Coordinates of C-alpha atoms in Angstrom, one line a residue:
M1 CA 52.9 9.4 79.5
S2 CA 51.2 9.2 76.1
S3 CA 48.4 11.6 75.2
K4 CA 45.2 10.3 73.7
R5 CA 44.8 11.2 70.1
V6 CA 41.7 13.4 69.5
S7 CA 39.6 12.5 66.5
R8 CA 38.9 15.1 63.9
I9 CA 35.4 13.7 63.2
P10 CA 32.5 15.6 64.6
P11 CA 30.6 13.6 67.3
D12 CA 27.5 13.4 65.1
Q13 CA 29.4 11.7 62.3
R14 CA 31.4 9.2 64.3
R15 CA 30.7 5.6 63.4
N16 CA 28.9 3.4 66.0
P17 CA 31.1 0.3 66.2
R18 CA 28.1 -1.7 67.4
A19 CA 25.9 -0.7 64.5
T20 CA 24.5 -3.6 62.6
R21 CA 25.1 -4.2 59.0
P22 CA 22.3 -2.9 56.8
P23 CA 20.0 -5.4 55.0
P24 CA 20.7 -6.0 51.3
S25 CA 19.6 -3.2 49.0
T26 CA 19.1 -2.9 45.2
I27 CA 21.0 -0.3 43.2
D28 CA 17.7 1.6 42.7
E29 CA 17.1 1.7 46.4
I30 CA 20.5 3.2 47.1
G31 CA 19.8 5.7 44.3
E32 CA 16.6 6.7 46.0
R33 CA 18.6 7.5 49.2
L34 CA 20.8 9.8 47.1
N35 CA 17.8 11.7 45.6
P36 CA 18.0 14.8 47.9
Y37 CA 21.7 15.6 47.2
D38 CA 23.6 18.0 45.0
L39 CA 24.5 16.0 41.9
T40 CA 27.6 18.1 41.2
D41 CA 28.9 17.3 44.7
L42 CA 28.3 13.6 44.2
L43 CA 30.1 13.5 40.9
T44 CA 33.2 15.5 42.1
L45 CA 33.3 13.3 45.2
S46 CA 33.5 10.3 42.9
A47 CA 36.3 12.0 40.9
L48 CA 38.1 12.7 44.1
F49 CA 38.0 9.0 45.1
N50 CA 39.3 8.2 41.6
V51 CA 42.3 10.5 41.8
S52 CA 43.0 9.8 45.5
D53 CA 43.2 6.0 44.9
E54 CA 46.9 5.9 43.9
P55 CA 48.3 8.6 46.1
L56 CA 46.7 6.9 49.2
Q57 CA 48.1 3.5 48.3
G58 CA 50.3 2.2 51.1
K59 CA 49.6 5.2 53.3
V60 CA 45.9 4.6 54.3
P61 CA 45.2 0.9 54.0
A62 CA 41.6 1.4 55.2
A63 CA 40.9 3.9 52.5
R64 CA 42.5 1.6 49.9
T65 CA 40.2 -1.1 51.0
L66 CA 37.1 1.1 50.5
L67 CA 38.1 3.2 47.5
V68 CA 38.3 0.2 45.1
F69 CA 37.3 0.2 41.5
A70 CA 34.2 -1.9 42.0
L71 CA 32.6 0.2 44.7
R72 CA 33.3 3.4 42.8
R73 CA 31.4 2.1 39.8
L74 CA 28.6 0.8 42.0
F75 CA 28.3 4.1 43.7
L76 CA 28.3 6.0 40.4
L77 CA 25.7 3.6 39.0
A78 CA 23.5 4.4 42.0
V79 CA 24.0 8.1 41.3
L80 CA 22.9 7.7 37.7
R81 CA 19.8 5.8 38.9
S82 CA 19.0 8.5 41.4
K83 CA 17.1 11.8 41.0
A84 CA 20.0 13.9 42.5
A85 CA 20.1 17.2 40.6
E86 CA 22.4 20.1 40.0
Y87 CA 20.0 22.6 41.4
K88 CA 19.8 20.9 44.8
T89 CA 22.0 22.2 47.6
Q90 CA 22.1 19.4 50.2
R91 CA 25.5 17.8 50.4
I92 CA 26.2 14.3 51.6
T93 CA 28.0 13.9 54.9
A94 CA 30.9 11.5 55.6
R95 CA 28.6 9.4 57.8
E96 CA 25.8 9.2 55.2
L97 CA 28.3 8.4 52.4
D98 CA 29.8 5.6 54.6
Q99 CA 26.3 4.1 54.9
R100 CA 25.6 4.3 51.1
W101 CA 29.1 2.8 50.4
T102 CA 28.4 -0.1 52.8
E103 CA 25.1 -0.7 51.1
C104 CA 26.9 -1.0 47.8
M105 CA 28.9 -3.9 49.3
T106 CA 25.6 -5.8 50.1
V107 CA 23.7 -5.2 47.0
D108 CA 20.7 -7.5 46.6
G109 CA 21.5 -10.5 44.4
L110 CA 25.1 -10.6 45.7
H111 CA 24.3 -11.0 49.4
M112 CA 25.7 -14.3 51.0
P113 CA 25.9 -15.4 54.6
E114 CA 29.6 -14.9 54.7
E115 CA 30.7 -11.3 54.2
R116 CA 33.9 -12.2 52.5
D117 CA 31.9 -14.3 50.0
T118 CA 29.7 -11.3 49.3
L119 CA 32.7 -9.1 48.6
F120 CA 34.4 -11.8 46.6
T121 CA 31.3 -12.3 44.4
L122 CA 30.9 -8.6 43.9
L123 CA 34.5 -7.6 43.3
L124 CA 35.8 -10.4 41.2
P125 CA 33.9 -9.7 37.9
L126 CA 34.3 -6.0 38.2
M127 CA 38.0 -6.1 39.2
A128 CA 38.6 -8.5 36.4
N129 CA 37.4 -5.9 33.9
Q130 CA 39.5 -3.2 35.5
L131 CA 42.6 -5.3 35.5
R132 CA 42.2 -6.2 31.9
H133 CA 42.0 -2.5 31.0
Q134 CA 44.9 -1.7 33.2
N135 CA 47.2 -4.4 31.8
I136 CA 48.7 -1.7 29.6
T137 CA 48.6 2.0 30.2
L138 CA 46.2 4.4 28.4
A139 CA 49.2 5.7 26.5
A140 CA 49.9 2.2 25.2
R141 CA 46.3 1.6 24.3
A142 CA 46.2 4.9 22.4
Q143 CA 49.3 4.1 20.4
Q144 CA 48.0 0.6 19.7
V145 CA 44.7 2.1 18.3
Y146 CA 46.8 4.4 16.2
G147 CA 49.0 1.6 15.0
H148 CA 46.4 -0.8 13.8
L149 CA 43.9 1.8 12.6
I150 CA 45.9 4.6 11.0
A151 CA 49.6 3.8 10.8
S152 CA 48.9 0.4 9.1
A153 CA 46.0 1.7 7.0
P154 CA 46.3 0.6 3.3
Q155 CA 46.2 2.9 0.3
G156 CA 44.1 2.4 -2.8
K157 CA 40.7 3.0 -4.4
K158 CA 39.1 0.0 -2.6
Y159 CA 40.2 1.4 0.8
L160 CA 38.9 4.3 2.9
D161 CA 40.8 7.2 4.6
V162 CA 39.2 6.6 8.0
D163 CA 41.1 9.5 9.6
Q164 CA 39.6 11.9 7.0
V165 CA 36.1 10.5 7.3
F166 CA 36.3 10.9 11.1
A167 CA 37.5 14.5 10.7
D168 CA 34.7 15.4 8.3
R169 CA 32.1 14.1 10.7
Y170 CA 33.3 15.3 14.1
G171 CA 35.6 18.3 13.3
L172 CA 38.9 16.7 14.5
S173 CA 41.1 13.9 13.4
L174 CA 41.4 10.5 15.1
V175 CA 45.0 11.4 15.9
D176 CA 43.9 14.7 17.7
L177 CA 41.3 12.8 19.7
L178 CA 43.8 10.3 20.8
R179 CA 46.2 13.0 21.8
F180 CA 43.5 14.8 23.7
I181 CA 42.6 11.7 25.7
I182 CA 46.3 11.2 26.6
L183 CA 46.5 14.8 27.9
L184 CA 43.2 14.4 29.7
E185 CA 44.6 11.4 31.6
A186 CA 47.7 13.4 32.4
W187 CA 45.6 16.2 33.8
Q188 CA 43.7 13.7 35.9
L189 CA 46.9 12.2 37.3
S190 CA 48.2 15.6 38.1
C191 CA 45.1 16.2 40.2
G192 CA 45.9 13.1 42.2
E193 CA 49.4 14.1 43.0
G194 CA 49.5 15.5 46.5
V195 CA 45.9 14.7 47.5
D196 CA 47.1 13.2 50.7
Q197 CA 49.2 16.3 51.5
A198 CA 46.4 18.6 50.5
L199 CA 44.0 16.8 52.8
H200 CA 46.6 16.2 55.6
L201 CA 46.2 12.4 55.6
N202 CA 48.8 10.1 57.0
S203 CA 49.3 6.4 57.7
Q204 CA 47.8 6.5 61.2
V205 CA 44.3 7.7 60.4
E206 CA 41.3 5.4 60.8
R207 CA 38.5 4.6 58.4
M208 CA 36.0 7.3 59.3
E209 CA 38.8 9.9 59.5
V210 CA 39.6 9.1 56.0
W211 CA 36.0 9.5 55.0
F212 CA 35.8 12.8 56.9
A213 CA 39.0 14.2 55.2
L214 CA 37.8 13.2 51.7
V215 CA 34.1 14.2 52.0
E216 CA 34.2 17.2 54.3
G217 CA 37.8 18.5 54.2
G218 CA 38.2 17.7 50.5
R219 CA 35.1 19.5 49.2
P220 CA 36.7 22.9 48.5
W221 CA 39.7 21.1 47.0
R222 CA 37.7 19.0 44.6
L223 CA 35.4 21.8 43.5
Q224 CA 38.5 23.8 42.6
H225 CA 40.7 21.1 40.9
L226 CA 38.3 18.4 39.6
Q227 CA 36.1 20.5 37.4
F228 CA 37.2 22.3 34.3
T229 CA 35.9 24.3 31.4
A230 CA 36.9 24.1 27.8
E231 CA 38.6 27.5 28.2
R232 CA 40.6 26.4 31.2
F233 CA 41.7 23.2 29.5
T234 CA 42.7 25.2 26.4
Q235 CA 44.8 27.7 28.3
A236 CA 46.4 25.2 30.7
L237 CA 47.5 22.7 28.0
R238 CA 47.8 25.0 25.1
I239 CA 45.5 23.0 22.8
P240 CA 43.6 24.8 20.0
R241 CA 40.1 25.7 21.2
A242 CA 38.5 24.0 18.1
V243 CA 40.2 20.7 19.0
V244 CA 39.0 21.0 22.7
D245 CA 35.4 21.8 21.7
A246 CA 35.3 18.9 19.2
A247 CA 36.9 16.4 21.6
L248 CA 34.7 17.3 24.5
A249 CA 31.6 16.9 22.2
C250 CA 32.9 13.3 21.3
L251 CA 33.7 12.3 24.9
S252 CA 31.0 14.0 27.1
A253 CA 27.3 13.8 27.8
T254 CA 24.9 15.5 30.1
V255 CA 23.5 13.7 33.1
P256 CA 20.0 13.3 31.5
E257 CA 21.7 11.8 28.4
L258 CA 23.7 9.4 30.6
R259 CA 20.7 8.4 32.6
A260 CA 18.6 7.8 29.4
W261 CA 21.4 5.5 28.1
Q262 CA 21.7 3.8 31.4
D263 CA 17.9 3.2 31.7
S264 CA 17.8 1.8 28.1
H265 CA 20.6 -0.7 28.9
M266 CA 19.7 -1.8 32.5
H267 CA 17.7 -4.8 31.1
L268 CA 20.8 -6.2 29.4
G269 CA 22.2 -7.7 32.7
L270 CA 20.4 -11.0 32.6
T271 CA 21.3 -11.8 36.2
D272 CA 20.3 -8.4 37.4
T273 CA 23.4 -7.8 39.3
P274 CA 25.6 -4.7 39.0
Q275 CA 28.6 -6.4 37.4
T276 CA 26.4 -7.5 34.4
I277 CA 24.9 -4.0 33.7
P278 CA 26.5 -1.8 31.0
F279 CA 27.9 1.4 32.4
A280 CA 27.0 4.7 30.8
L281 CA 30.3 6.3 31.6
D282 CA 32.1 3.7 29.6
H283 CA 30.1 5.1 26.7
R284 CA 30.9 8.8 27.4
P285 CA 33.4 9.2 30.2
L286 CA 33.0 13.0 30.8
V287 CA 30.0 14.5 32.4
R288 CA 28.9 17.9 31.0
L289 CA 27.3 20.0 33.7
K290 CA 24.8 22.8 33.2
N291 CA 27.3 25.5 34.3
G292 CA 29.6 24.7 31.5
Q293 CA 32.0 22.7 33.6
Y294 CA 33.2 19.1 32.9
V295 CA 34.0 16.4 35.4
L296 CA 35.6 12.9 35.0
P297 CA 34.1 10.8 37.7
E298 CA 35.7 7.4 36.8
G299 CA 39.2 7.2 35.3
S300 CA 38.9 3.6 34.0
S301 CA 36.1 4.8 31.7
L302 CA 38.6 7.0 30.0
R303 CA 40.9 4.0 29.3
I304 CA 38.0 2.2 27.8
A305 CA 37.1 5.2 25.7
V306 CA 40.5 5.0 23.9
S307 CA 39.2 2.1 21.9
H308 CA 35.5 1.6 22.6
T309 CA 34.2 5.2 22.3
L310 CA 36.5 6.1 19.5
L311 CA 35.6 3.0 17.3
T312 CA 31.9 3.5 18.1
L313 CA 32.1 7.1 16.8
L314 CA 34.0 5.9 13.7
D315 CA 31.5 3.3 12.9
A316 CA 28.7 5.9 13.1
A317 CA 30.6 8.2 10.7
I318 CA 30.9 5.7 7.9
P319 CA 28.2 6.2 5.1
A320 CA 26.2 3.2 4.1
D321 CA 27.7 3.1 0.6
K322 CA 31.2 3.0 2.1
Q323 CA 30.8 0.1 4.5
D324 CA 32.5 -2.4 2.2
A325 CA 35.5 -0.1 1.8
Y326 CA 35.6 0.5 5.5
N327 CA 35.5 -3.2 6.4
N328 CA 38.3 -3.9 3.8
T329 CA 40.4 -1.1 5.3
R330 CA 39.9 -2.2 8.9
G331 CA 40.7 -5.8 8.1
K332 CA 43.8 -5.1 6.0
A333 CA 45.2 -2.5 8.5
L334 CA 44.8 -5.0 11.3
E335 CA 46.5 -7.8 9.3
T336 CA 49.4 -5.4 8.5
Y337 CA 49.8 -4.5 12.2
L338 CA 49.8 -8.1 13.3
L339 CA 52.4 -9.0 10.6
H340 CA 54.8 -6.3 11.9
L341 CA 54.0 -7.2 15.5
F342 CA 54.9 -10.9 15.0
Q343 CA 57.9 -10.2 12.7
D344 CA 59.3 -8.0 15.5
A345 CA 58.8 -10.6 18.2
F346 CA 59.7 -13.8 16.3
P347 CA 62.7 -13.3 14.0
P348 CA 64.3 -16.1 12.0
P349 CA 64.5 -19.0 12.3
A350 CA 60.8 -18.6 13.2
R351 CA 58.6 -17.9 10.2
V352 CA 55.7 -15.5 10.1
V353 CA 53.5 -16.0 7.0
S354 CA 50.9 -13.4 6.0
E355 CA 47.7 -14.3 4.2
R356 CA 48.1 -16.0 0.8
E357 CA 45.6 -17.0 -1.8
Y358 CA 45.6 -20.4 -3.5
W359 CA 43.4 -22.6 -5.6
R360 CA 41.8 -25.5 -3.6
T361 CA 40.1 -26.7 -6.7
T362 CA 39.9 -25.4 -10.3
R363 CA 36.9 -23.4 -9.2
E364 CA 37.5 -22.6 -5.6
R365 CA 40.0 -19.9 -4.7
I366 CA 40.7 -19.7 -1.0
K367 CA 42.4 -17.1 1.3
G368 CA 44.8 -18.8 3.7
P369 CA 45.0 -17.8 7.4
D370 CA 45.6 -14.1 8.1
L371 CA 48.7 -15.0 9.9
L372 CA 50.7 -18.3 10.4
L373 CA 53.4 -18.6 13.0
L374 CA 55.9 -21.5 12.7
D375 CA 58.2 -21.4 15.7
P376 CA 61.0 -24.1 15.8
R377 CA 60.7 -24.0 19.6
D378 CA 57.3 -25.6 19.3
D379 CA 56.0 -28.2 16.9
R380 CA 52.5 -26.8 17.1
P381 CA 51.6 -24.2 14.4
I382 CA 49.5 -21.2 15.3
L383 CA 46.9 -19.8 12.9
I384 CA 45.4 -16.4 13.5
E385 CA 42.2 -15.1 11.9
A386 CA 41.7 -11.4 12.6
K387 CA 38.2 -10.0 12.6
A388 CA 37.1 -6.4 12.9
T389 CA 34.1 -7.5 15.0
R390 CA 33.6 -5.5 18.2
T391 CA 31.7 -6.2 21.4
R392 CA 28.1 -5.0 21.3
P393 CA 26.5 -3.5 24.4
T394 CA 24.2 -6.6 24.6
T395 CA 27.2 -8.9 24.9
A396 CA 29.6 -7.0 27.2
P397 CA 27.6 -7.3 30.4
D398 CA 26.7 -10.9 30.0
P399 CA 28.8 -12.9 27.4
T400 CA 26.8 -16.1 27.7
A401 CA 26.9 -18.7 25.0
P402 CA 23.9 -17.4 22.8
R403 CA 25.1 -13.8 22.9
L404 CA 28.7 -14.8 22.4
K405 CA 28.0 -16.6 19.1
R406 CA 25.6 -13.9 17.8
N407 CA 28.1 -11.1 18.5
Y408 CA 31.2 -12.9 17.2
G409 CA 29.6 -14.9 14.3
A410 CA 32.5 -14.1 12.0
A411 CA 35.0 -15.4 14.6
F412 CA 33.0 -18.6 15.2
E413 CA 32.8 -19.1 11.5
A414 CA 36.6 -18.7 11.2
L415 CA 37.0 -21.4 13.9
H416 CA 34.7 -23.8 12.2
P417 CA 36.2 -27.1 11.0
D418 CA 34.9 -26.3 7.5
K419 CA 37.1 -23.1 7.6
A420 CA 40.0 -23.5 10.0
G421 CA 40.2 -27.3 9.7
R422 CA 40.3 -27.3 5.9
K423 CA 43.0 -24.5 5.9
I424 CA 45.1 -26.7 8.2
S425 CA 44.7 -29.6 5.8
D426 CA 45.6 -27.4 2.9
L427 CA 48.8 -26.2 4.6
R428 CA 49.9 -29.8 4.9
A429 CA 49.0 -30.6 1.3
H430 CA 52.2 -29.2 -0.1
L431 CA 50.6 -26.3 -2.0
S432 CA 52.9 -24.4 -4.4
E433 CA 51.9 -21.1 -2.7
Y434 CA 53.6 -22.3 0.5
K435 CA 56.6 -23.9 -1.1
D436 CA 59.1 -21.6 0.6
V437 CA 57.8 -22.6 4.1
Q438 CA 56.8 -26.2 3.5
T439 CA 59.8 -27.6 5.4
Q440 CA 58.7 -25.6 8.5
I441 CA 55.1 -26.6 8.0
D442 CA 56.0 -30.3 7.9
A443 CA 58.1 -29.9 11.0
A444 CA 55.1 -28.4 12.8
S445 CA 53.3 -31.7 13.1
G446 CA 51.7 -31.1 16.5
R447 CA 48.2 -30.1 17.4
P448 CA 47.6 -26.7 15.8
L449 CA 46.1 -23.7 17.7
V450 CA 43.6 -21.4 15.9
I451 CA 43.1 -17.9 17.4
A452 CA 40.1 -15.8 16.3
L453 CA 40.9 -12.2 17.1
V454 CA 38.2 -9.7 18.0
H455 CA 38.0 -6.2 19.6
D456 CA 37.0 -5.3 23.1
L457 CA 36.4 -8.8 24.3
P458 CA 34.8 -8.8 27.8
P459 CA 36.7 -10.4 30.7
R460 CA 36.6 -14.2 30.6
A461 CA 34.5 -14.2 27.4
G462 CA 37.4 -16.0 25.6
R463 CA 37.2 -18.9 28.1
L464 CA 33.4 -19.0 27.8
L465 CA 34.0 -20.4 24.4
G466 CA 34.5 -23.7 26.3
R467 CA 31.2 -23.2 28.0
H468 CA 29.5 -22.7 24.7
L469 CA 30.9 -26.0 23.5
R470 CA 29.6 -27.7 26.6
Q471 CA 26.1 -26.2 26.3
Y472 CA 25.9 -27.1 22.5
P473 CA 27.4 -30.5 22.1
A474 CA 26.1 -30.7 18.5
D475 CA 28.2 -27.6 17.5
P476 CA 30.7 -28.8 14.9
L477 CA 33.4 -26.9 16.9
N478 CA 33.3 -29.9 19.3
N479 CA 34.7 -32.1 16.6
A480 CA 37.7 -29.8 15.8
S481 CA 41.1 -31.6 15.8
Y482 CA 42.9 -28.4 16.9
D483 CA 42.8 -26.1 19.9
M484 CA 41.0 -22.8 19.6
L485 CA 41.0 -19.4 21.4
L486 CA 38.8 -16.3 21.2
M487 CA 41.1 -13.4 22.0
D488 CA 41.3 -9.6 22.3
L489 CA 44.0 -7.7 20.4
I490 CA 45.4 -6.3 23.7
E491 CA 45.6 -9.8 25.3
L492 CA 47.3 -11.2 22.2
E493 CA 49.8 -8.4 22.0
M494 CA 50.7 -8.8 25.7
A495 CA 51.2 -12.6 25.2
V496 CA 53.5 -11.9 22.2
H497 CA 55.4 -9.4 24.3
Q498 CA 55.8 -11.9 27.0
A499 CA 57.1 -14.5 24.6
K500 CA 59.5 -12.0 23.1
T501 CA 61.1 -11.0 26.4
T502 CA 61.1 -14.4 28.2
G503 CA 62.3 -16.6 25.4
H504 CA 59.2 -19.0 25.6
S505 CA 57.2 -19.9 22.6
L506 CA 53.8 -18.2 22.1
R507 CA 52.1 -21.5 22.5
A508 CA 53.6 -22.0 25.9
I509 CA 52.5 -18.5 27.0
L510 CA 48.9 -19.3 25.9
E511 CA 48.7 -22.7 27.4
N512 CA 46.9 -21.5 30.5
E513 CA 44.2 -19.9 28.3
I514 CA 43.9 -23.1 26.3
Q515 CA 43.4 -25.0 29.5
G516 CA 40.9 -22.4 30.7
V517 CA 38.7 -23.2 27.6
A518 CA 39.1 -26.9 28.3
N519 CA 38.1 -26.5 31.9
E520 CA 34.9 -24.6 30.9
R521 CA 34.2 -27.3 28.4
C522 CA 34.7 -30.2 30.8
P523 CA 34.5 -29.0 34.4
E524 CA 34.6 -32.5 35.7
T525 CA 38.1 -33.0 34.3
H526 CA 39.5 -29.7 35.5
V527 CA 43.2 -29.3 34.7
M528 CA 45.3 -27.3 37.1
S529 CA 47.1 -24.4 35.6
L530 CA 50.7 -24.7 34.7
D531 CA 53.5 -23.2 36.7
K532 CA 53.6 -19.4 36.2
L533 CA 55.9 -18.4 33.4
P534 CA 58.4 -15.5 33.9
E535 CA 57.0 -12.1 33.6
A536 CA 57.9 -9.9 30.6
D537 CA 60.9 -7.6 30.9
P538 CA 59.4 -4.2 32.0
E539 CA 62.4 -2.4 30.4
I540 CA 61.3 -3.6 27.0
P541 CA 58.3 -1.6 25.7
L542 CA 55.3 -3.2 24.0
Y543 CA 55.4 -3.2 20.2
C544 CA 52.7 -0.6 20.1
M545 CA 54.8 1.9 22.1
R546 CA 56.4 3.3 18.9
Y547 CA 54.4 6.4 18.1
P548 CA 55.8 9.0 20.5
F549 CA 54.6 11.9 18.4
L550 CA 51.2 11.4 20.0
F551 CA 52.7 13.0 23.2
E552 CA 54.0 16.1 21.4
P553 CA 52.3 19.3 22.2
W554 CA 50.1 21.1 19.6
A555 CA 51.8 23.9 17.7
V556 CA 49.6 26.7 18.8
V557 CA 50.0 29.6 16.4
E558 CA 50.2 32.9 18.1
D559 CA 48.0 35.8 16.9
E560 CA 49.5 37.7 14.1
D561 CA 50.4 41.4 14.4
P562 CA 47.2 43.3 13.5
D563 CA 49.2 46.3 12.1
P564 CA 48.9 46.0 8.3
S565 CA 52.0 48.1 7.9
S566 CA 54.1 45.2 9.3
A567 CA 53.0 42.9 6.4
E568 CA 55.1 43.3 3.3

């Protein structure tokens, strides 16, 4: 005889299975319903959802369905749009939170007759962004930033010591900030370990029981483990206090500051839906509370901060009279990093050719492509033009054609037939500067591929290059006799890594992206994707994973003996 399982949920918080789905709401309306609540409680609750996501995977499928990246960000966006405050004492219940969470799934502007269509429309853009930032770990991203910004930095009078400039402005070096972010993620992951045991969750619990365990049962746990002070972080991880204070100043903001930033950027989402609105926590991932505590509500924002926040801070630190030197330094460092990346992945008989200067006419001296790949496995040469351009806040939420070209003007110019097209013609004109690789250039007689490389490219923005060509048929890019791509450094490095570990040519790896641009350009002649190529060997690390010193602990100097007699 089996006994009936007794629910842990109080009767007043049990979900009514016959309850009707709420009507569509706006983010601001959901925020208004959060006005009465304790802000600290809402933020630490979001942090708990973040750290509990992985430990609960495979054990509580219902929770996994609910605690998804997209809904966490929507909920936090509603919190930032609300008037919840730290002085308020009312705490949200599991039932009330379930209602707010369900409202996030039916946000006005995303509502469709079919529920699965609503969720698909909501989750796809947001999950695409999350997946792009999770393609490589935070540790790999940190090492990549170090590799192309510091390790490859050139020396000389016309270049700038960016690490020193950053240290002079913010009180810590770029290296120390990267190491701090790595340790901060390690601390966050350690909080997530054992969440299911701490809250006594198992694979048999139902949806509302999960909510009750996380919201009600998890409150003491999250207040104890998910908030920290500078002093606690210093002691626990043995980091110099000056480094901690400076890093927290770079990465944190108060709630009023985050709300002001959010309010000033809400209008940038042209379609007025949450996936097109910039997110303040991507700008500053840590929230600084009035009691001196810090909380990390959304872990993905920390991964974005490795490049986005760090480079934003660096840009702001450069004096106006040093801008040219800064641009030269960034460009040269990136070219050097790419050269080493490609030489590592494509050894002879492939040829990797760095930028060379040549005379096109007696009065016109030209710089060739930043990088030229000639792979005997493919007769189509690949030209890469690296640009230090980064994504502006106005472009990231809605990379439509006008914004795309305004933001990446240098990249579009590099793809122009007057630039890329003429460089291709020059390469095939038997210039003396390319004499040593002319045989390989002649053998690469197929349709070339030109890649314009930029930083922090939004999801699918590269494929929107094709939509730009469709919307502007008079654009000279439509007359190009070569394929073209707009790519992010991370995406290119992963493609190079896949080519290296699978034995395929880089052109074959990128063929789906090339088809994606073509499909956006001519939807009526949609081309099906190629068969999926083998995945990269997980045992072989990415090229950027070669700076292990970033994970070494700080050498904290112990206090000296105050007795003067001991000093000789």
